PDB file of C-alpha atoms in Angstrom:
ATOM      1  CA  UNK A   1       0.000   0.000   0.000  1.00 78.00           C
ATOM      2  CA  UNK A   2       2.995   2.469   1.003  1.00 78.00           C
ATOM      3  CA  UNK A   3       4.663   1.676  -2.629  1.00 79.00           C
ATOM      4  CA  UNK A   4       1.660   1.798  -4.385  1.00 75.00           C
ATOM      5  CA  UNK A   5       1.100   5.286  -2.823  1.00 75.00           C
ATOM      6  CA  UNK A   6       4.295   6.331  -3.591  1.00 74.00           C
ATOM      7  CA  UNK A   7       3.956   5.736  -7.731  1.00 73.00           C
ATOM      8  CA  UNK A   8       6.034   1.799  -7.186  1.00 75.00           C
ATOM      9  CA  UNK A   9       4.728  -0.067 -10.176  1.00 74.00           C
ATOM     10  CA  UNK A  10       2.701  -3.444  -9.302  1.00 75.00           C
ATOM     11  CA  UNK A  11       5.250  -5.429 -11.081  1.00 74.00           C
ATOM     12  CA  UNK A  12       8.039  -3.803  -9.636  1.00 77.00           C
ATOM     13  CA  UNK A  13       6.082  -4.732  -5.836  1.00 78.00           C
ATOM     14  CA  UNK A  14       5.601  -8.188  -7.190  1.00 77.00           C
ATOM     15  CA  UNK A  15       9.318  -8.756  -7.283  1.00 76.00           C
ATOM     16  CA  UNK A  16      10.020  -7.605  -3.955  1.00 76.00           C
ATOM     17  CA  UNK A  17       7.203  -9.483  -2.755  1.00 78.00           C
ATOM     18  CA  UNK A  18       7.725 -12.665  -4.785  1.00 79.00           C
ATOM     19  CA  UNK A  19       4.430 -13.238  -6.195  1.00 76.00           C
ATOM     20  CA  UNK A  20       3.592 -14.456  -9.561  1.00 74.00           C
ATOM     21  CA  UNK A  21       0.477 -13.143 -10.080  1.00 76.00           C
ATOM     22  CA  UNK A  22      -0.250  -9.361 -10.013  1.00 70.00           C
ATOM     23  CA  UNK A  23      -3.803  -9.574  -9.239  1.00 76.00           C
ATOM     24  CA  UNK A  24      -2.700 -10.427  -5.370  1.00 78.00           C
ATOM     25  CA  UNK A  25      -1.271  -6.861  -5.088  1.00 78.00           C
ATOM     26  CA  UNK A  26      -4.819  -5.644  -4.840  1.00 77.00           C
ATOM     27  CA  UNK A  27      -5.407  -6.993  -1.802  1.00 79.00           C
ATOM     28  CA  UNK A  28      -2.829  -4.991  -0.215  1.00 79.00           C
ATOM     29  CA  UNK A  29      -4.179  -1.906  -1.625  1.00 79.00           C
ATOM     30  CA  UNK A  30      -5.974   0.178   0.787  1.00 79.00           C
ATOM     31  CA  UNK A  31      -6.341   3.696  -0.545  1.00 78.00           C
ATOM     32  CA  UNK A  32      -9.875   4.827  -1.581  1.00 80.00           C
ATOM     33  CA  UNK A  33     -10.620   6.084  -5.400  1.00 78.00           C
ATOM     34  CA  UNK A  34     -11.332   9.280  -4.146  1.00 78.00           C
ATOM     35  CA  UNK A  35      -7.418   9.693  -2.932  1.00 78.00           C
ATOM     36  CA  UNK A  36      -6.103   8.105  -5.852  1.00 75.00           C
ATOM     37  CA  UNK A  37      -8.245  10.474  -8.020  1.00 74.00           C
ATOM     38  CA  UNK A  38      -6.643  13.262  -6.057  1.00 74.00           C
ATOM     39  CA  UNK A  39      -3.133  11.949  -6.238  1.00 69.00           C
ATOM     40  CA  UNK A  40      -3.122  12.555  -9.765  1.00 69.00           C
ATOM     41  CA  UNK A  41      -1.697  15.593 -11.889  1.00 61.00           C
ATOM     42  CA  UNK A  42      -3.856  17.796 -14.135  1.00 56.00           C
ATOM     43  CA  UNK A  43      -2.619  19.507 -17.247  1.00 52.00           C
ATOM     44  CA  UNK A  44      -2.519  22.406 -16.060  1.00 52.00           C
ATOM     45  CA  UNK A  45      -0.291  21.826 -12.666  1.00 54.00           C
ATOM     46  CA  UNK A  46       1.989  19.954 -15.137  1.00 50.00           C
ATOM     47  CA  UNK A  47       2.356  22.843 -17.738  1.00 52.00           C
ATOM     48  CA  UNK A  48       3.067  25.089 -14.844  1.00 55.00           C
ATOM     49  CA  UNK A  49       5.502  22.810 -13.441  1.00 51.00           C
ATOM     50  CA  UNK A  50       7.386  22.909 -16.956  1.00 49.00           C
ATOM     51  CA  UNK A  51       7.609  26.485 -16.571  1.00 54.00           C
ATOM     52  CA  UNK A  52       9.947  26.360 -13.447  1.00 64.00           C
ATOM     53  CA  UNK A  53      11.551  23.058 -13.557  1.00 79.00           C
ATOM     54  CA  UNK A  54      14.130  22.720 -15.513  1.00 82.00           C
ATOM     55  CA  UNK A  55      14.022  18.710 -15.876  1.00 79.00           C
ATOM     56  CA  UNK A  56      10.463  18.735 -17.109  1.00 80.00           C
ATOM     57  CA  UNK A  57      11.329  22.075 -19.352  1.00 82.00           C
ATOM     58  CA  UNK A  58      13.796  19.976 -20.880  1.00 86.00           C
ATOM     59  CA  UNK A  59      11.676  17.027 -21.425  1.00 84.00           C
ATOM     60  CA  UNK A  60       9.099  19.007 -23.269  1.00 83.00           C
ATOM     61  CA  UNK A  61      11.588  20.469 -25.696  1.00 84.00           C
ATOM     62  CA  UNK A  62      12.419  16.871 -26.504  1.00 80.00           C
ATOM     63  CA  UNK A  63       8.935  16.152 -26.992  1.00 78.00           C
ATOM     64  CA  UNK A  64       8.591  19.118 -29.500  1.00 78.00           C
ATOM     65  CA  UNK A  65      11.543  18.346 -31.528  1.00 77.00           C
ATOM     66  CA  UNK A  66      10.204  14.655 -32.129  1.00 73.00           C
ATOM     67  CA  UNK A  67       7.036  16.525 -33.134  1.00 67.00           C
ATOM     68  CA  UNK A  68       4.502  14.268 -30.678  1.00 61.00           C
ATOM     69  CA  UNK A  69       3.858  14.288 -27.300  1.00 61.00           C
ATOM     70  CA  UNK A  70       4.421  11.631 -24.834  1.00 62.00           C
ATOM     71  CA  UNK A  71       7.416  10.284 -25.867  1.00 72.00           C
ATOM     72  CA  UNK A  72       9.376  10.823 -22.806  1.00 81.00           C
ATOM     73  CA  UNK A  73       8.303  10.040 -18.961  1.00 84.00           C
ATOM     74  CA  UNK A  74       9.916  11.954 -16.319  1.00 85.00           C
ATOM     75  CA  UNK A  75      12.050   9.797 -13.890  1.00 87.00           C
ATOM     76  CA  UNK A  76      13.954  10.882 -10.446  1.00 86.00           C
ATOM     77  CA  UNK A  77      17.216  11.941 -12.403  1.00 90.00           C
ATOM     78  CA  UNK A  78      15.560  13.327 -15.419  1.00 91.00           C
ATOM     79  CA  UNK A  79      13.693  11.752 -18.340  1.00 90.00           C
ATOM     80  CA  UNK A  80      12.888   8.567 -19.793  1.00 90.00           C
ATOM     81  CA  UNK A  81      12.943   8.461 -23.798  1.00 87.00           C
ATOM     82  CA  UNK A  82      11.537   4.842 -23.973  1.00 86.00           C
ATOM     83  CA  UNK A  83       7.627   4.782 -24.814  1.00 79.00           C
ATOM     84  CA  UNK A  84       6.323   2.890 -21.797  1.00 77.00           C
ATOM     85  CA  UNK A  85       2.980   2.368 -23.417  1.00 71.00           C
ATOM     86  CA  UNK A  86       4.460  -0.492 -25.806  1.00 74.00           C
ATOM     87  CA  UNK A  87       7.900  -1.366 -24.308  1.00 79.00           C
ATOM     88  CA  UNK A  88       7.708  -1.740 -20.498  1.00 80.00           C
ATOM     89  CA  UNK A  89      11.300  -1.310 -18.833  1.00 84.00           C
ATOM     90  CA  UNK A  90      12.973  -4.357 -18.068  1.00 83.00           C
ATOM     91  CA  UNK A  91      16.455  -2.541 -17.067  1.00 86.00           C
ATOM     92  CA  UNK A  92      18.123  -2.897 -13.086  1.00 80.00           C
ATOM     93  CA  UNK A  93      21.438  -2.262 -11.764  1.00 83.00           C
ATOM     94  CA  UNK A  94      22.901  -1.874  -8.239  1.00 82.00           C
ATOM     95  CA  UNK A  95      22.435   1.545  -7.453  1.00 90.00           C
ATOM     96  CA  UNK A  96      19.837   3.941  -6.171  1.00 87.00           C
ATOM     97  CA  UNK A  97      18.964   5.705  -9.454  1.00 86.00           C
ATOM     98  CA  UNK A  98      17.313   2.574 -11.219  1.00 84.00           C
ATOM     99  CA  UNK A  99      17.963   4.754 -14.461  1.00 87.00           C
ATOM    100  CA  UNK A 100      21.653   5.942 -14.509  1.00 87.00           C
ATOM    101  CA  UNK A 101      23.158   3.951 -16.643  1.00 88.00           C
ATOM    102  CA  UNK A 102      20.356   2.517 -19.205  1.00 91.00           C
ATOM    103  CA  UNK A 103      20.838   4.165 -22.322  1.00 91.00           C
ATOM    104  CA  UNK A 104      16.974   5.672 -22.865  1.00 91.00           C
ATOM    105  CA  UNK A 105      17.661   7.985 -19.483  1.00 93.00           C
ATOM    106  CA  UNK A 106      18.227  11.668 -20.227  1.00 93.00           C
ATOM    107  CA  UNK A 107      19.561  13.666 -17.747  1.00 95.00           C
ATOM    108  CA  UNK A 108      19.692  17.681 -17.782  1.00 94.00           C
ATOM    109  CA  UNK A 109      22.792  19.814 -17.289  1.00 95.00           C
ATOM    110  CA  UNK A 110      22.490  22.085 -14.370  1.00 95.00           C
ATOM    111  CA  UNK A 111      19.440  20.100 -12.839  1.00 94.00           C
ATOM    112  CA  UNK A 112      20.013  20.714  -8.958  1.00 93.00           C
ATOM    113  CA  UNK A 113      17.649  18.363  -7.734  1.00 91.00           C
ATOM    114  CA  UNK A 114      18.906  15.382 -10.125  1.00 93.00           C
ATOM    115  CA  UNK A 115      22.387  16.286  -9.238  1.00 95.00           C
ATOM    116  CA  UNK A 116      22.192  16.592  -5.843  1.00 94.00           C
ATOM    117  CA  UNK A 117      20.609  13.109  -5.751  1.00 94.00           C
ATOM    118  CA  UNK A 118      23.423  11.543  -7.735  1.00 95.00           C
ATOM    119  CA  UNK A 119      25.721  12.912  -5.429  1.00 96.00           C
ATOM    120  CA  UNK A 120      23.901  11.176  -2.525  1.00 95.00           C
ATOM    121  CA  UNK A 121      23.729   7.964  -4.549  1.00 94.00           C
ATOM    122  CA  UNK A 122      27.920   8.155  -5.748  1.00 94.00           C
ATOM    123  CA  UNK A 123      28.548   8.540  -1.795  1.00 94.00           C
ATOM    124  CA  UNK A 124      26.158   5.606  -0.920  1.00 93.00           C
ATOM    125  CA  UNK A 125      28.170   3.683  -3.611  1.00 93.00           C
ATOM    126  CA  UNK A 126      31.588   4.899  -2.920  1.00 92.00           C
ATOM    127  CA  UNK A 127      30.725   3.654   1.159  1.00 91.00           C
ATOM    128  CA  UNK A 128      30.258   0.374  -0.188  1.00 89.00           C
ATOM    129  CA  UNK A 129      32.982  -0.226  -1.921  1.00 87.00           C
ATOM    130  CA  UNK A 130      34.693   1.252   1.331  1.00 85.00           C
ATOM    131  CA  UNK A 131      33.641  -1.094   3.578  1.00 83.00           C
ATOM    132  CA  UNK A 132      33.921  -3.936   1.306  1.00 81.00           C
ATOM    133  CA  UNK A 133      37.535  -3.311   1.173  1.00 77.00           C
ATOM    134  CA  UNK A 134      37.812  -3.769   4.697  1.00 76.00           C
ATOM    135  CA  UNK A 135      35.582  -7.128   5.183  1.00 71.00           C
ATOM    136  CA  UNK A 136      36.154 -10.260   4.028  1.00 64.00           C
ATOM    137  CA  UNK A 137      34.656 -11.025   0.736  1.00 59.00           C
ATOM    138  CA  UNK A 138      32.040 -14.489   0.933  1.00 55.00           C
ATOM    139  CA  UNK A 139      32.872 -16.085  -2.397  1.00 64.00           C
ATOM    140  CA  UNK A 140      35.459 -15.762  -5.537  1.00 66.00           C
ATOM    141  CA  UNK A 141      32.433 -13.324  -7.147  1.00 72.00           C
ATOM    142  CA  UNK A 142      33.713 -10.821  -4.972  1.00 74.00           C
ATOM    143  CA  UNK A 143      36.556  -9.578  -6.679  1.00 76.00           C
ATOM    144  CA  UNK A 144      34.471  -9.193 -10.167  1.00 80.00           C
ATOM    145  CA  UNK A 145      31.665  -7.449  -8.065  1.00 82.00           C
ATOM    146  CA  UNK A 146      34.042  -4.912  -6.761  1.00 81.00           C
ATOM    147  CA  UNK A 147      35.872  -4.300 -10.119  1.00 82.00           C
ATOM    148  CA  UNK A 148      32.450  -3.565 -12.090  1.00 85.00           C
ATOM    149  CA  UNK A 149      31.414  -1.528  -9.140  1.00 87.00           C
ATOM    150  CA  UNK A 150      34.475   0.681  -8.939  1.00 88.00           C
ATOM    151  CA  UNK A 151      33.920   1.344 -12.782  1.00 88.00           C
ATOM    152  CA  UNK A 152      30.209   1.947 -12.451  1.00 90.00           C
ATOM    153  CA  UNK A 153      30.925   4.218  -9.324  1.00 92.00           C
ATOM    154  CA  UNK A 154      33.290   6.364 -11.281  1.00 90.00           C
ATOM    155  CA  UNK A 155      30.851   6.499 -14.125  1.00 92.00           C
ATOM    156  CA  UNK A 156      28.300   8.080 -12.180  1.00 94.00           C
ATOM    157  CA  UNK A 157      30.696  10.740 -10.731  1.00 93.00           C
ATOM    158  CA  UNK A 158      31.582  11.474 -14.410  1.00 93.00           C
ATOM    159  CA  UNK A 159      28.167  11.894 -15.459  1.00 95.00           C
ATOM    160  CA  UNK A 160      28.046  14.178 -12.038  1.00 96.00           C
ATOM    161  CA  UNK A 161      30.793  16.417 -13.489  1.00 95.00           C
ATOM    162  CA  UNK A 162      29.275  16.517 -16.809  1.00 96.00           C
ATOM    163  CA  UNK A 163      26.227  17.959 -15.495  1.00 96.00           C
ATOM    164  CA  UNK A 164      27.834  20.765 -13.743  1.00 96.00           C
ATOM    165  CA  UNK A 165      29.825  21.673 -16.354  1.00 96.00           C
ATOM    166  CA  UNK A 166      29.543  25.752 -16.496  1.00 95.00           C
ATOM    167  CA  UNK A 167      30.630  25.051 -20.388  1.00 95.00           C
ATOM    168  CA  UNK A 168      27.679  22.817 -21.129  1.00 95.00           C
ATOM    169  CA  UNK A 169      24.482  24.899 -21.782  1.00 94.00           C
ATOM    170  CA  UNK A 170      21.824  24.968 -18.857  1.00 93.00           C
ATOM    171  CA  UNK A 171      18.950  22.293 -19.940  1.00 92.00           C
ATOM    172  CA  UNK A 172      20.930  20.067 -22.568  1.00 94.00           C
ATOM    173  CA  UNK A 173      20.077  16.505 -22.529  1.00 94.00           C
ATOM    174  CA  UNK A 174      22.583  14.783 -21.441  1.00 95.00           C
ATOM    175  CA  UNK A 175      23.015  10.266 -21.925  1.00 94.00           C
ATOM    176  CA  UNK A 176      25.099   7.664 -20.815  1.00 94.00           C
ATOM    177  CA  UNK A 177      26.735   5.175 -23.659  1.00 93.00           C
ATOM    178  CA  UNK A 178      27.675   2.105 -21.767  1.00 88.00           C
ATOM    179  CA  UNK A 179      28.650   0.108 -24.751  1.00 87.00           C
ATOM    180  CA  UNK A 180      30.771   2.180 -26.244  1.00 90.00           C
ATOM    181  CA  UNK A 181      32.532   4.073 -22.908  1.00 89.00           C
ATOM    182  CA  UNK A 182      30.829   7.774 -23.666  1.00 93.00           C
ATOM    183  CA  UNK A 183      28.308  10.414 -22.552  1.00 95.00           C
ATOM    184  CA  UNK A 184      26.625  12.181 -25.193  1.00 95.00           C
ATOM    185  CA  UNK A 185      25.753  15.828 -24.594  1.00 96.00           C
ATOM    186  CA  UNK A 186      22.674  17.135 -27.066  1.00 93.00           C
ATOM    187  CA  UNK A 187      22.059  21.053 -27.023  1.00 93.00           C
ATOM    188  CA  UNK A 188      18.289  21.366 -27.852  1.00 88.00           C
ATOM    189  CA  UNK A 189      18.501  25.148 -28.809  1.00 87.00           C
ATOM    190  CA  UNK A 190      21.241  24.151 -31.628  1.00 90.00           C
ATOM    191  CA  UNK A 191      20.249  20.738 -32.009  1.00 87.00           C
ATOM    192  CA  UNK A 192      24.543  19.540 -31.767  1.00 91.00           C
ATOM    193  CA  UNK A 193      25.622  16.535 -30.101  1.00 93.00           C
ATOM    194  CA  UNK A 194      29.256  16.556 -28.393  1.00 95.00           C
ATOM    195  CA  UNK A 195      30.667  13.596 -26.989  1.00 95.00           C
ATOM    196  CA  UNK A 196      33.292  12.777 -23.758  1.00 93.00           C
ATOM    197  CA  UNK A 197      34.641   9.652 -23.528  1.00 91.00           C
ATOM    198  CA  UNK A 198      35.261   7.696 -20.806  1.00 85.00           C
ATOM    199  CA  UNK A 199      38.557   7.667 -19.199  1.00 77.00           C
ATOM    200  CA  UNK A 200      38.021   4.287 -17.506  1.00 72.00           C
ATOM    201  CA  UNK A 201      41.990   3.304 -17.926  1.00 71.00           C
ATOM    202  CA  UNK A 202      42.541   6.218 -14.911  1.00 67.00           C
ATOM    203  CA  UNK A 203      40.736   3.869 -12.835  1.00 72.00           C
ATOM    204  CA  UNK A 204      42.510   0.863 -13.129  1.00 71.00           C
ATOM    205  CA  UNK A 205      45.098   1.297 -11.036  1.00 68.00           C
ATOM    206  CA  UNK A 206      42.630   2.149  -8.176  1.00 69.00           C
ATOM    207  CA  UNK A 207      40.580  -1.388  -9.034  1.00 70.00           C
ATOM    208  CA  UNK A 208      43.998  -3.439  -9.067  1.00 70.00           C
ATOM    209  CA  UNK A 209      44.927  -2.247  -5.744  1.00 68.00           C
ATOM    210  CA  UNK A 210      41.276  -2.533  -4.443  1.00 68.00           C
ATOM    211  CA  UNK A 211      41.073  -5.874  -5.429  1.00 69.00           C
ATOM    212  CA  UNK A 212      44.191  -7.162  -4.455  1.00 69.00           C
ATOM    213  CA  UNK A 213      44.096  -6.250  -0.807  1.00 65.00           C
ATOM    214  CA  UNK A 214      40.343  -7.597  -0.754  1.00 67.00           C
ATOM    215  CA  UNK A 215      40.478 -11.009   1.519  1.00 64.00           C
ATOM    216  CA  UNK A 216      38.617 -14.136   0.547  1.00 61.00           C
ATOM    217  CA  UNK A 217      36.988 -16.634   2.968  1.00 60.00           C
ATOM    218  CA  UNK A 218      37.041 -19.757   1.768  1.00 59.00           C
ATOM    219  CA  UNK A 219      34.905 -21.274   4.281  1.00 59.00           C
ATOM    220  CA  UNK A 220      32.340 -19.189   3.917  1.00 53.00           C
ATOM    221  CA  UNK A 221      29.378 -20.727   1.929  1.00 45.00           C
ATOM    222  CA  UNK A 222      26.376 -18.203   2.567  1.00 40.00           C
ATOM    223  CA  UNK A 223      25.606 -16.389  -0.695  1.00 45.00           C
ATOM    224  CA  UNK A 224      26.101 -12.542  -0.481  1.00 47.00           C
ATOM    225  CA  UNK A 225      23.487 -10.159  -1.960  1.00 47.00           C
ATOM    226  CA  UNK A 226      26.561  -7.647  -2.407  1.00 45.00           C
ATOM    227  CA  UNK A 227      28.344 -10.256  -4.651  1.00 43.00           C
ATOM    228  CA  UNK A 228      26.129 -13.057  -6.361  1.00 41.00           C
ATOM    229  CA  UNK A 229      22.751 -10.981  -6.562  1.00 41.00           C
ATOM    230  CA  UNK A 230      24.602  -7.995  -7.358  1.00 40.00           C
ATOM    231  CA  UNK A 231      26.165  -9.356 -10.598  1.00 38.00           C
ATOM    232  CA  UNK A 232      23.027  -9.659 -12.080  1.00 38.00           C
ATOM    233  CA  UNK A 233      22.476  -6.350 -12.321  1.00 37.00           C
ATOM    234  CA  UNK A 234      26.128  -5.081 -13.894  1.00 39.00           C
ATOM    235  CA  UNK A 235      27.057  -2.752 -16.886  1.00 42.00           C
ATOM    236  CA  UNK A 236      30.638  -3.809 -17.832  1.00 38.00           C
ATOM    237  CA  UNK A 237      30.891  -7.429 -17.864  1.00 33.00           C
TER     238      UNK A 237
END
C-alpha cells in the first residue's frame, strides 16, 4: 500500500514481494478512489511545473523536436525516452537511481535536484565499496563485483561532473553510452551533439589495488546479496 502510494509499479512490488500473479497486489491496496483520483496531476499543474523546472522544461523540448507528445516520462534523475505504453522497462542495476546507466535515461545539465541526488547515490556507492575493502569477501564473485562496481561508481561521478559543467548549456540533454565508454551531450537550442569519452583506464590502477588487498573466505558458503545478486544487475561485464 505504502509503494503503491508512492507511484512503485505493481510489477516492480511483485518482485520484492515474490508473487507471480499481479492480481494479489490488490489486496494490499488500501487507498480509496477518491485519494487516488486526487493523487493525480492535471494539465494544467503539469504545464506550470514545466515552466519552473528545468528537468520537465527539458523534457518538453524533446517532446517538440520529435514533433509528438508523450514520448518521454519523467524519472527521479531526469527523463525517460523509452515509450512505456508499448515497451515496459525491463532494465536494473545496483544503485539507487534505477535509471543511470540505461541508455533511454536523459539527464539535464544544471538540474540541482537530479544532481544533488546523484551525489547522494555516488557517496552511498563509494561507502560500499569502502567497507567492502575492509571485510572479508564471501565467495570468488567478490573480486568481479568490486571491479564492475568501482567502474560503475566512477561512471556516475563522471556523469556528475558533466552535469555541472559551467561550459555545457543549462537544460541540454545529457546520456550515458555504456557500450561504447561515452556520454553524449545534445544542445536542444542548436540541435549539436558533443561527446566525452570515458577515461576508464585512470581507474585501473585504483581497481587493481582494491582488489588485491580484498580477503577471501574460503569457508564461507552463505551467498552474499553484495556479490552473487549484485552481478546480475552489472554494466561492464
Amino acid at each position: 500500500d505504502y509503494g503503491n502510494r508512492n507511484g512503485i509499479s505493481d510489477p516492480i512490488m511483485n518482485a520484492f514481494s515474490g508473487r507471480a500473479d499481479t492480481r494479489h497486489i490488490e489486496w494490499y491496496l488500501h487507498e480509496s478512489d477518491q485519494d487516488t483520483l486526487a493523487r493525480m496531476p492535471n494539465k494544467k499543474s503539469y504545464e506550470e511545473q514545466a515552466e519552473s523546472n528545468i528537468n520537465v522544461s527539458s523534457m518538453k523540448e524533446y517532446s517538440e523536436m520529435k514533433g509528438k507528445g508523450g514520448v518521454a516520462t519523467e524519472t527521479a534523475t531526469g527523463f525517460c525516452i523509452q515509450n512505456l505504453m508499448y515497451e515496459p522497462c525491463e532494465y536494473l542495476n545496483d544503485f539507487i537511481g534505477q535509471c543511470i546507466f540505461c541508455e533511454q535515461s536523459c539527464h539535464i545539465a544544471h538540474d540541482k535536484e537530479s544532481i544533488d541526488f546523484l551525489k547522494k547515490d555516488c557517496e552511498v556507492q563509494t561507502k560500499r565499496l569502502e567497507q567492502f575493502r575492509k571485510a572479508k569477501a564471501p565467495n570468488e564473485h567478490a573480486k568481479n563485483w568490486y571491479k564492475v562496481h568501482s567502474k560503475n561508481t566512477f561512471v556516475l561521478n563522471e556523469l556528475i561532473n558533466v552535469m555541472e559543467d559551467e561550459t555545457i548549456p543549462k537544460g541540454s540533454v545529457i546520456r550515458v553510452i555504456i557500450r561504447k565508454q561515452e556520454i553524449r551531450i545534445a544542445d536542444l537550442k542548436t540541435q549539436k551533439i558533443s561527446i566525452r569519452k570515458l577515461q576508464l583506464a585512470n581507474m585501473e590502477e585504483d581497481i587493481k589495488a582494491g582488489t588485491e588487498a580484498l580477503t577471501v573466505d574460503p569457508n564461507c558458503d552463505v551467498d552474499s546479496k553484495e556479490t552473487d545478486d549484485g552481478l546480475d544487475f552489472l554494466n561492464f561485464l
